Short mmCIF file of C-alpha atoms in Angstrom, two decimals:
data_model
loop_
_atom_site.label_atom_id
_atom_site.label_comp_id
_atom_site.label_asym_id
_atom_site.label_seq_id
_atom_site.Cartn_x
_atom_site.Cartn_y
_atom_site.Cartn_z
CA MET A 886 71.92 76.96 88.58
CA THR A 887 68.24 77.73 88.93
CA GLN A 888 65.79 76.39 86.41
CA ALA A 889 63.29 79.25 86.80
CA HIS A 890 64.62 80.45 83.44
CA PRO A 891 65.74 78.37 80.48
CA MET A 892 69.41 77.49 80.42
CA ASP A 893 71.61 79.70 78.23
CA ARG A 894 72.85 76.91 76.01
CA GLN A 895 74.78 79.28 73.77
CA ALA A 896 76.86 80.45 76.74
CA VAL A 897 77.76 76.81 77.47
CA TYR A 898 78.62 76.16 73.81
CA ASP A 899 80.74 79.33 73.76
CA GLY A 900 82.58 78.20 76.90
CA TYR A 901 83.24 74.80 75.37
CA GLU A 902 84.62 76.35 72.19
CA ARG A 903 86.80 78.84 74.08
CA ALA A 904 88.22 76.01 76.21
CA ARG A 905 88.78 73.85 73.12
CA GLN A 906 90.69 76.60 71.33
CA THR A 907 92.70 77.40 74.47
CA PHE A 908 93.54 73.73 74.97
CA HIS A 909 94.85 73.44 71.42
CA ARG A 910 96.87 76.66 71.73
CA LEU A 911 98.44 75.38 74.93
CA LEU A 912 99.28 71.99 73.42
CA ASP A 913 100.60 73.50 70.18
CA ALA A 914 102.90 75.95 71.97
CA ALA A 915 104.22 73.55 74.63
CA SER A 916 107.59 71.88 74.28
CA GLU A 917 108.44 68.63 76.05
CA SER A 918 110.24 70.61 78.75
CA ASP A 919 107.19 72.89 79.14
CA LEU A 920 104.96 69.85 79.65
CA ALA A 921 107.40 68.40 82.22
CA ARG A 922 107.55 71.63 84.26
CA PRO A 923 105.72 71.68 87.62
CA THR A 924 102.44 73.56 87.89
CA ARG A 925 101.43 76.19 90.41
CA GLY A 926 99.61 74.76 93.43
CA THR A 927 99.43 71.10 92.36
CA ARG A 928 101.71 68.07 92.43
CA TRP A 929 101.24 67.60 88.68
CA THR A 930 103.36 68.67 85.75
CA ASN A 931 101.84 70.87 83.06
CA GLY A 932 101.26 67.80 80.87
CA GLN A 933 99.54 65.94 83.69
CA LEU A 934 97.37 68.94 84.53
CA LEU A 935 96.37 69.32 80.87
CA TRP A 936 95.24 65.69 80.94
CA HIS A 937 93.27 66.37 84.12
CA MET A 938 91.63 69.37 82.42
CA LEU A 939 90.59 67.12 79.52
CA PHE A 940 89.38 64.49 81.99
CA GLY A 941 87.04 67.07 83.52
CA TYR A 942 85.12 67.08 80.24
CA LEU A 943 85.33 63.31 79.81
CA ALA A 944 83.96 62.74 83.31
CA VAL A 945 80.90 64.86 82.59
CA ARG A 946 79.49 62.11 80.41
CA ALA A 947 79.38 59.78 83.45
CA LEU A 948 78.06 62.57 85.69
CA LEU A 949 75.20 63.16 83.25
CA VAL A 950 74.25 59.48 83.27
CA LEU A 951 74.25 59.44 87.07
CA ALA A 952 72.12 62.59 87.24
CA ARG A 953 69.63 61.20 84.73
CA VAL A 954 69.23 58.00 86.74
CA PHE A 955 69.20 59.55 90.23
CA GLY A 956 67.06 62.45 88.98
CA ARG A 957 64.18 60.00 88.52
CA LEU A 958 64.51 58.65 92.07
CA PRO A 959 63.60 60.29 95.37
CA ARG A 960 66.26 62.88 96.29
CA GLY A 961 67.12 61.00 99.45
CA VAL A 962 68.61 58.18 97.37
CA SER A 963 71.20 60.45 95.76
CA LYS A 964 71.86 62.10 99.12
CA VAL A 965 72.85 58.71 100.57
CA PHE A 966 74.93 57.95 97.46
CA ALA A 967 76.73 61.31 97.77
CA ARG A 968 77.47 60.61 101.45
CA LEU A 969 78.99 57.24 100.52
CA LEU A 970 81.14 58.89 97.86
CA ASN A 971 82.21 61.61 100.30
CA ALA A 972 83.30 58.85 102.68
CA ALA A 973 85.50 57.48 99.89
CA THR A 974 87.27 60.80 99.24
CA ALA A 975 90.76 59.49 100.13
CA PRO A 976 90.74 56.69 97.53
CA PHE A 977 89.18 59.09 95.01
CA ASP A 978 91.94 61.65 95.61
CA LEU A 979 94.60 58.99 95.03
CA ILE A 980 93.00 57.83 91.78
CA ASN A 981 92.38 61.44 90.70
CA TYR A 982 96.09 62.19 91.20
CA ALA A 983 97.50 58.97 89.74
CA GLY A 984 95.29 58.94 86.64
CA PRO A 985 96.97 61.90 84.89
CA VAL A 986 100.42 60.74 86.03
CA GLY A 987 99.93 57.48 84.15
CA ALA A 988 97.86 58.85 81.29
CA VAL A 989 100.54 61.21 79.97
CA LYS A 990 102.94 58.29 79.67
CA VAL A 991 100.75 56.70 77.00
CA ILE A 992 98.63 59.53 75.56
CA THR A 993 100.45 62.09 73.45
CA PRO A 994 99.51 65.77 73.34
CA ARG A 995 98.20 65.21 69.80
CA ARG A 996 95.87 62.46 71.04
CA MET A 997 94.78 64.67 73.94
CA GLY A 998 93.83 67.40 71.46
CA ALA A 999 91.82 64.97 69.35
CA ALA A 1000 90.08 63.59 72.46
CA PHE A 1001 89.23 67.15 73.55
CA ASP A 1002 87.62 67.82 70.16
CA ARG A 1003 85.58 64.61 70.35
CA VAL A 1004 84.31 65.16 73.88
CA ILE A 1005 83.33 68.77 73.18
CA SER A 1006 81.43 67.66 70.09
CA SER A 1007 79.71 64.89 72.05
CA LEU A 1008 78.69 67.17 74.94
CA ARG A 1009 77.38 69.77 72.52
CA ARG A 1010 75.20 67.18 70.74
CA GLN A 1011 73.91 65.87 74.07
CA LEU A 1012 73.05 69.35 75.30
CA GLU A 1013 71.25 70.15 72.04
CA ALA A 1014 69.04 67.10 72.60
CA GLU A 1015 68.16 67.91 76.24
CA SER A 1016 64.69 69.17 77.13
CA GLU A 1017 64.27 71.97 79.66
CA ALA A 1018 62.58 69.47 82.00
CA GLY A 1019 65.55 67.12 81.62
CA LEU A 1020 68.00 69.92 82.38
CA ALA A 1021 66.14 70.58 85.65
CA ARG A 1022 66.70 67.00 86.87
CA GLY A 1023 69.61 66.45 89.18
CA MET A 1024 71.10 64.76 92.17
CA HIS A 1025 73.24 65.29 95.23
CA TYR A 1026 77.00 65.20 94.62
CA PRO A 1027 80.02 64.45 96.82
CA VAL A 1028 81.13 68.00 97.60
CA ARG A 1029 84.44 66.78 99.06
CA TRP A 1030 85.48 65.43 95.65
CA ASP A 1031 85.68 68.70 93.77
CA PRO A 1032 85.46 72.37 94.80
CA PHE A 1033 82.99 72.99 91.98
CA PHE A 1034 80.54 70.29 93.03
CA LYS A 1035 77.51 71.65 94.82
CA ASP A 1036 75.39 69.61 97.19
CA PHE A 1037 72.69 69.36 94.51
CA MET A 1038 73.42 69.79 90.82
CA THR A 1039 71.03 69.75 87.89
CA LEU A 1040 71.97 68.53 84.44
CA ALA A 1041 72.25 72.21 83.47
CA ASP A 1042 74.81 72.69 86.26
CA ILE A 1043 76.72 69.63 85.13
CA TYR A 1044 76.97 70.86 81.54
CA GLY A 1045 78.56 74.07 82.86
CA TYR A 1046 80.88 72.34 85.30
CA PRO A 1047 83.77 71.26 83.03
CA THR A 1048 84.51 74.74 81.72
CA GLU A 1049 84.58 76.13 85.26
CA HIS A 1050 86.96 73.29 86.19
CA PHE A 1051 89.05 73.99 83.06
CA ASP A 1052 89.35 77.71 83.79
CA PHE A 1053 90.42 77.09 87.39
CA HIS A 1054 93.19 74.69 86.38
CA HIS A 1055 94.25 76.82 83.41
CA ARG A 1056 95.44 79.41 85.94
CA GLN A 1057 97.68 76.77 87.56
CA LEU A 1058 99.61 75.98 84.39
CA THR A 1059 103.13 77.34 84.06
CA LEU A 1060 103.37 76.95 80.29
CA GLY A 1061 105.34 79.68 78.61
CA GLU A 1062 106.53 81.20 81.90
CA ALA A 1063 110.14 80.24 81.36
CA ALA A 1064 110.12 81.85 77.90
CA SER A 1065 108.50 85.03 79.16
CA ARG A 1066 110.98 85.25 82.09
CA ALA A 1067 113.89 84.87 79.67
CA GLN A 1068 112.61 87.83 77.62
CA THR A 1069 112.40 90.21 80.59
#
């Protein structure tokens, strides 16, 4: 995201709200068997993937802190940090997979919905408080960790990231497919 023009904050807020409403619709309509069904293109179940989609928003809070810190340092520092993280992709992938597998055993869909509401509210408040200069700060990211990470991301990019992540994974869910197949 270029910072030649001010960030369209309203577009980010709108994306957050659309994702929040979609997340609640998905949770509200899903039965236990829907949540246990495999997804398309992942090793997760629908319930596990929904958790991962929520986690994308939760993780942004840490990504913002990192970008604020590294954004004040010479860019080479974050480049080295990103290289180190890229070298640790295998352990990251294992943790990234196992986290949702364990999380859905203790966190109910209702609690996931409440957590989604809280994180959206928190990100919105943080974005409202950001200056344009702050939004232009950034750092290098480990591009091997996520297909939506770019080599260098500004805070503005990071605020937009979780909805892009959400939309990608939303297409992998198989919720409601069994019901729609039964009707045809």
